[in-house]
Amino acid sequence: DGMMIGPNFEAQEEMLTELEIDIVASGGVSSIEDIQRFKEMKKQYPNLNGVITGKAIYDGHLDVAEAVRIAKG
């Protein structure tokens, strides 16, 4: 978490597949492309309930308004 090297999407998908609870993805989110990919994953995994962006916002690597627009769209 906080390394800005991109999420481990494979591990996220494994958790989303194996667990029947809502999951909030965390770790490595550093770009709008990461947000878009999680948005696409939500179509297949309805238990994907959010994404933590943390350092990407703090460091200015992620435009919050654009991320919210994608998430709502």
GROMACS .gro file of N, CA, C and O in nm:
model
  292
    1ASP      N    1   0.085  -0.117   0.000
    1ASP     CA    2   0.000   0.000   0.000
    1ASP      C    3   0.089   0.124   0.000
    1ASP      O    4   0.189   0.129   0.072
    2GLY      N    5   0.057   0.222  -0.083
    2GLY     CA    6   0.134   0.345  -0.088
    2GLY      C    7   0.258   0.338  -0.176
    2GLY      O    8   0.337   0.431  -0.179
    3MET      N    9   0.277   0.229  -0.249
    3MET     CA   10   0.396   0.212  -0.332
    3MET      C   11   0.380   0.271  -0.472
    3MET      O   12   0.478   0.287  -0.543
    4MET      N   13   0.256   0.297  -0.512
    4MET     CA   14   0.227   0.359  -0.643
    4MET      C   15   0.276   0.273  -0.760
    4MET      O   16   0.321   0.324  -0.861
    5ILE      N   17   0.267   0.141  -0.746
    5ILE     CA   18   0.312   0.052  -0.854
    5ILE      C   19   0.197  -0.021  -0.922
    5ILE      O   20   0.220  -0.109  -1.003
    6GLY      N   21   0.076   0.015  -0.888
    6GLY     CA   22  -0.041  -0.048  -0.948
    6GLY      C   23  -0.097  -0.159  -0.859
    6GLY      O   24  -0.023  -0.223  -0.784
    7PRO      N   25  -0.226  -0.179  -0.867
    7PRO     CA   26  -0.292  -0.282  -0.786
    7PRO      C   27  -0.255  -0.422  -0.831
    7PRO      O   28  -0.218  -0.445  -0.946
    8ASN      N   29  -0.269  -0.516  -0.740
    8ASN     CA   30  -0.256  -0.657  -0.774
    8ASN      C   31  -0.396  -0.704  -0.813
    8ASN      O   32  -0.472  -0.754  -0.730
    9PHE      N   33  -0.430  -0.684  -0.940
    9PHE     CA   34  -0.565  -0.715  -0.985
    9PHE      C   35  -0.597  -0.864  -0.972
    9PHE      O   36  -0.710  -0.901  -0.945
   10GLU      N   37  -0.497  -0.949  -0.992
   10GLU     CA   38  -0.521  -1.093  -0.981
   10GLU      C   39  -0.564  -1.131  -0.839
   10GLU      O   40  -0.658  -1.209  -0.821
   11ALA      N   41  -0.497  -1.076  -0.740
   11ALA     CA   42  -0.534  -1.104  -0.601
   11ALA      C   43  -0.671  -1.046  -0.569
   11ALA      O   44  -0.751  -1.110  -0.498
   12GLN      N   45  -0.700  -0.928  -0.621
   12GLN     CA   46  -0.833  -0.869  -0.599
   12GLN      C   47  -0.941  -0.959  -0.657
   12GLN      O   48  -1.043  -0.985  -0.593
   13GLU      N   49  -0.920  -1.008  -0.779
   13GLU     CA   50  -1.018  -1.096  -0.842
   13GLU      C   51  -1.035  -1.226  -0.764
   13GLU      O   52  -1.147  -1.276  -0.752
   14GLU      N   53  -0.926  -1.278  -0.712
   14GLU     CA   54  -0.934  -1.401  -0.633
   14GLU      C   55  -1.021  -1.379  -0.509
   14GLU      O   56  -1.107  -1.460  -0.477
   15MET      N   57  -0.999  -1.267  -0.440
   15MET     CA   58  -1.081  -1.237  -0.322
   15MET      C   59  -1.227  -1.218  -0.361
   15MET      O   60  -1.317  -1.268  -0.293
   16LEU      N   61  -1.251  -1.146  -0.469
   16LEU     CA   62  -1.389  -1.120  -0.512
   16LEU      C   63  -1.461  -1.249  -0.551
   16LEU      O   64  -1.582  -1.261  -0.532
   17THR      N   65  -1.386  -1.344  -0.604
   17THR     CA   66  -1.444  -1.472  -0.643
   17THR      C   67  -1.471  -1.561  -0.522
   17THR      O   68  -1.576  -1.625  -0.513
   18GLU      N   69  -1.376  -1.565  -0.431
   18GLU     CA   70  -1.381  -1.659  -0.319
   18GLU      C   71  -1.470  -1.614  -0.204
   18GLU      O   72  -1.522  -1.698  -0.131
   19LEU      N   73  -1.484  -1.484  -0.185
   19LEU     CA   74  -1.559  -1.434  -0.070
   19LEU      C   75  -1.696  -1.382  -0.112
   19LEU      O   76  -1.710  -1.323  -0.218
   20GLU      N   77  -1.793  -1.406  -0.028
   20GLU     CA   78  -1.929  -1.362  -0.057
   20GLU      C   79  -1.964  -1.232   0.015
   20GLU      O   80  -2.081  -1.197   0.027
   21ILE      N   81  -1.864  -1.162   0.062
   21ILE     CA   82  -1.885  -1.035   0.130
   21ILE      C   83  -1.843  -0.921   0.039
   21ILE      O   84  -1.772  -0.941  -0.059
   22ASP      N   85  -1.887  -0.799   0.073
   22ASP     CA   86  -1.843  -0.683  -0.003
   22ASP      C   87  -1.694  -0.659   0.020
   22ASP      O   88  -1.645  -0.673   0.132
   23ILE      N   89  -1.624  -0.624  -0.086
   23ILE     CA   90  -1.480  -0.600  -0.082
   23ILE      C   91  -1.453  -0.456  -0.125
   23ILE      O   92  -1.509  -0.408  -0.223
   24VAL      N   93  -1.366  -0.388  -0.052
   24VAL     CA   94  -1.315  -0.257  -0.091
   24VAL      C   95  -1.170  -0.279  -0.132
   24VAL      O   96  -1.087  -0.318  -0.049
   25ALA      N   97  -1.142  -0.258  -0.259
   25ALA     CA   98  -1.008  -0.280  -0.311
   25ALA      C   99  -0.912  -0.176  -0.256
   25ALA      O  100  -0.948  -0.059  -0.241
   26SER      N  101  -0.790  -0.218  -0.229
   26SER     CA  102  -0.691  -0.127  -0.173
   26SER      C  103  -0.552  -0.171  -0.214
   26SER      O  104  -0.527  -0.289  -0.232
   27GLY      N  105  -0.465  -0.075  -0.228
   27GLY     CA  106  -0.326  -0.106  -0.253
   27GLY      C  107  -0.282  -0.080  -0.396
   27GLY      O  108  -0.328  -0.147  -0.488
   28GLY      N  109  -0.200   0.019  -0.414
   28GLY     CA  110  -0.137   0.043  -0.542
   28GLY      C  111  -0.212   0.128  -0.642
   28GLY      O  112  -0.159   0.158  -0.749
   29VAL      N  113  -0.335   0.166  -0.612
   29VAL     CA  114  -0.411   0.246  -0.708
   29VAL      C  115  -0.339   0.378  -0.730
   29VAL      O  116  -0.314   0.453  -0.636
   30SER      N  117  -0.301   0.404  -0.856
   30SER     CA  118  -0.220   0.522  -0.881
   30SER      C  119  -0.257   0.598  -1.007
   30SER      O  120  -0.191   0.695  -1.042
   31SER      N  121  -0.365   0.555  -1.075
   31SER     CA  122  -0.400   0.622  -1.200
   31SER      C  123  -0.548   0.609  -1.231
   31SER      O  124  -0.618   0.525  -1.175
   32ILE      N  125  -0.592   0.693  -1.321
   32ILE     CA  126  -0.730   0.686  -1.371
   32ILE      C  127  -0.753   0.550  -1.437
   32ILE      O  128  -0.862   0.493  -1.426
   33GLU      N  129  -0.652   0.497  -1.502
   33GLU     CA  130  -0.664   0.366  -1.567
   33GLU      C  131  -0.697   0.257  -1.465
   33GLU      O  132  -0.774   0.166  -1.493
   34ASP      N  133  -0.637   0.266  -1.346
   34ASP     CA  134  -0.669   0.170  -1.240
   34ASP      C  135  -0.816   0.181  -1.200
   34ASP      O  136  -0.884   0.080  -1.182
   35ILE      N  137  -0.865   0.304  -1.187
   35ILE     CA  138  -1.006   0.326  -1.153
   35ILE      C  139  -1.095   0.268  -1.262
   35ILE      O  140  -1.194   0.201  -1.234
   36GLN      N  141  -1.061   0.291  -1.387
   36GLN     CA  142  -1.139   0.238  -1.498
   36GLN      C  143  -1.142   0.086  -1.497
   36GLN      O  144  -1.245   0.024  -1.522
   37ARG      N  145  -1.029   0.025  -1.467
   37ARG     CA  146  -1.024  -0.122  -1.464
   37ARG      C  147  -1.111  -0.177  -1.352
   37ARG      O  148  -1.184  -0.274  -1.371
   38PHE      N  149  -1.106  -0.114  -1.235
   38PHE     CA  150  -1.194  -0.159  -1.126
   38PHE      C  151  -1.340  -0.137  -1.163
   38PHE      O  152  -1.426  -0.219  -1.128
   39LYS      N  153  -1.371  -0.029  -1.233
   39LYS     CA  154  -1.509  -0.004  -1.277
   39LYS      C  155  -1.555  -0.118  -1.367
   39LYS      O  156  -1.667  -0.167  -1.354
   40GLU      N  157  -1.469  -0.164  -1.458
   40GLU     CA  158  -1.503  -0.277  -1.545
   40GLU      C  159  -1.519  -0.405  -1.464
   40GLU      O  160  -1.607  -0.486  -1.491
   41MET      N  161  -1.433  -0.425  -1.364
   41MET     CA  162  -1.442  -0.544  -1.279
   41MET      C  163  -1.574  -0.550  -1.204
   41MET      O  164  -1.627  -0.658  -1.179
   42LYS      N  165  -1.627  -0.433  -1.168
   42LYS     CA  166  -1.753  -0.425  -1.094
   42LYS      C  167  -1.867  -0.492  -1.171
   42LYS      O  168  -1.957  -0.550  -1.111
   43LYS      N  169  -1.860  -0.490  -1.303
   43LYS     CA  170  -1.963  -0.554  -1.385
   43LYS      C  171  -1.967  -0.704  -1.361
   43LYS      O  172  -2.073  -0.766  -1.364
   44GLN      N  173  -1.851  -0.764  -1.340
   44GLN     CA  174  -1.841  -0.908  -1.318
   44GLN      C  175  -1.852  -0.945  -1.170
   44GLN      O  176  -1.896  -1.054  -1.135
   45TYR      N  177  -1.808  -0.854  -1.084
   45TYR     CA  178  -1.803  -0.882  -0.940
   45TYR      C  179  -1.885  -0.778  -0.866
   45TYR      O  180  -1.833  -0.675  -0.823
   46PRO      N  181  -2.014  -0.804  -0.845
   46PRO     CA  182  -2.099  -0.705  -0.778
   46PRO      C  183  -2.060  -0.681  -0.632
   46PRO      O  184  -2.101  -0.582  -0.573
   47ASN      N  185  -1.978  -0.769  -0.575
   47ASN     CA  186  -1.934  -0.749  -0.437
   47ASN      C  187  -1.812  -0.656  -0.427
   47ASN      O  188  -1.763  -0.631  -0.318
   48LEU      N  189  -1.765  -0.602  -0.540
   48LEU     CA  190  -1.663  -0.497  -0.538
   48LEU      C  191  -1.735  -0.368  -0.498
   48LEU      O  192  -1.813  -0.313  -0.574
   49ASN      N  193  -1.709  -0.323  -0.378
   49ASN     CA  194  -1.790  -0.216  -0.320
   49ASN      C  195  -1.717  -0.082  -0.308
   49ASN      O  196  -1.771   0.013  -0.254
   50GLY      N  197  -1.594  -0.074  -0.356
   50GLY     CA  198  -1.523   0.051  -0.349
   50GLY      C  199  -1.375   0.032  -0.375
   50GLY      O  200  -1.326  -0.080  -0.385
   51VAL      N  201  -1.305   0.144  -0.386
   51VAL     CA  202  -1.161   0.144  -0.411
   51VAL      C  203  -1.098   0.253  -0.326
   51VAL      O  204  -1.143   0.367  -0.328
   52ILE      N  205  -0.994   0.219  -0.253
   52ILE     CA  206  -0.920   0.317  -0.175
   52ILE      C  207  -0.804   0.367  -0.261
   52ILE      O  208  -0.728   0.288  -0.315
   53THR      N  209  -0.793   0.498  -0.271
   53THR     CA  210  -0.689   0.555  -0.356
   53THR      C  211  -0.574   0.618  -0.277
   53THR      O  212  -0.464   0.629  -0.330
   54GLY      N  213  -0.597   0.660  -0.157
   54GLY     CA  214  -0.495   0.708  -0.066
   54GLY      C  215  -0.387   0.799  -0.123
   54GLY      O  216  -0.411   0.913  -0.158
   55LYS      N  217  -0.267   0.745  -0.132
   55LYS     CA  218  -0.150   0.824  -0.167
   55LYS      C  219  -0.160   0.888  -0.305
   55LYS      O  220  -0.107   0.996  -0.328
   56ALA      N  221  -0.227   0.824  -0.399
   56ALA     CA  222  -0.239   0.879  -0.535
   56ALA      C  223  -0.307   1.016  -0.532
   56ALA      O  224  -0.270   1.105  -0.609
   57ILE      N  225  -0.404   1.033  -0.446
   57ILE     CA  226  -0.470   1.163  -0.433
   57ILE      C  227  -0.379   1.260  -0.358
   57ILE      O  228  -0.358   1.373  -0.402
   58TYR      N  229  -0.324   1.215  -0.250
   58TYR     CA  230  -0.236   1.299  -0.168
   58TYR      C  231  -0.120   1.356  -0.249
   58TYR      O  232  -0.084   1.473  -0.237
   59ASP      N  233  -0.061   1.272  -0.334
   59ASP     CA  234   0.054   1.314  -0.415
   59ASP      C  235   0.017   1.382  -0.546
   59ASP      O  236   0.104   1.423  -0.622
   60GLY      N  237  -0.113   1.393  -0.575
   60GLY     CA  238  -0.158   1.460  -0.696
   60GLY      C  239  -0.150   1.378  -0.823
   60GLY      O  240  -0.159   1.432  -0.933
   61HIS      N  241  -0.136   1.246  -0.810
   61HIS     CA  242  -0.129   1.159  -0.928
   61HIS      C  243  -0.266   1.120  -0.981
   61HIS      O  244  -0.277   1.068  -1.092
   62LEU      N  245  -0.368   1.144  -0.902
   62LEU     CA  246  -0.503   1.104  -0.940
   62LEU      C  247  -0.596   1.223  -0.925
   62LEU      O  248  -0.604   1.284  -0.817
   63ASP      N  249  -0.666   1.257  -1.031
   63ASP     CA  250  -0.763   1.366  -1.030
   63ASP      C  251  -0.892   1.313  -0.966
   63ASP      O  252  -0.960   1.227  -1.022
   64VAL      N  253  -0.923   1.365  -0.848
   64VAL     CA  254  -1.039   1.316  -0.771
   64VAL      C  255  -1.168   1.334  -0.850
   64VAL      O  256  -1.251   1.242  -0.857
   65ALA      N  257  -1.188   1.449  -0.911
   65ALA     CA  258  -1.311   1.475  -0.985
   65ALA      C  259  -1.328   1.375  -1.100
   65ALA      O  260  -1.437   1.323  -1.123
   66GLU      N  261  -1.221   1.346  -1.169
   66GLU     CA  262  -1.225   1.249  -1.280
   66GLU      C  263  -1.253   1.108  -1.227
   66GLU      O  264  -1.331   1.035  -1.285
   67ALA      N  265  -1.191   1.072  -1.117
   67ALA     CA  266  -1.215   0.940  -1.058
   67ALA      C  267  -1.360   0.924  -1.016
   67ALA      O  268  -1.422   0.820  -1.041
   68VAL      N  269  -1.417   1.026  -0.956
   68VAL     CA  270  -1.558   1.021  -0.915
   68VAL      C  271  -1.648   1.013  -1.038
   68VAL      O  272  -1.744   0.936  -1.040
   69ARG      N  273  -1.617   1.089  -1.141
   69ARG     CA  274  -1.696   1.086  -1.264
   69ARG      C  275  -1.697   0.944  -1.323
   69ARG      O  276  -1.802   0.891  -1.361
   70ILE      N  277  -1.583   0.880  -1.325
   70ILE     CA  278  -1.574   0.743  -1.378
   70ILE      C  279  -1.651   0.647  -1.290
   70ILE      O  280  -1.726   0.563  -1.339
   71ALA      N  281  -1.634   0.659  -1.160
   71ALA     CA  282  -1.701   0.568  -1.066
   71ALA      C  283  -1.853   0.579  -1.075
   71ALA      O  284  -1.923   0.478  -1.066
   72LYS      N  285  -1.903   0.699  -1.097
   72LYS     CA  286  -2.049   0.719  -1.104
   72LYS      C  287  -2.106   0.687  -1.242
   72LYS      O  288  -2.225   0.661  -1.254
   73GLY      N  289  -2.023   0.694  -1.343
   73GLY     CA  290  -2.068   0.679  -1.482
   73GLY      C  291  -2.103   0.545  -1.527
   73GLY      O  292  -2.116   0.446  -1.482
   0.00000   0.00000   0.00000
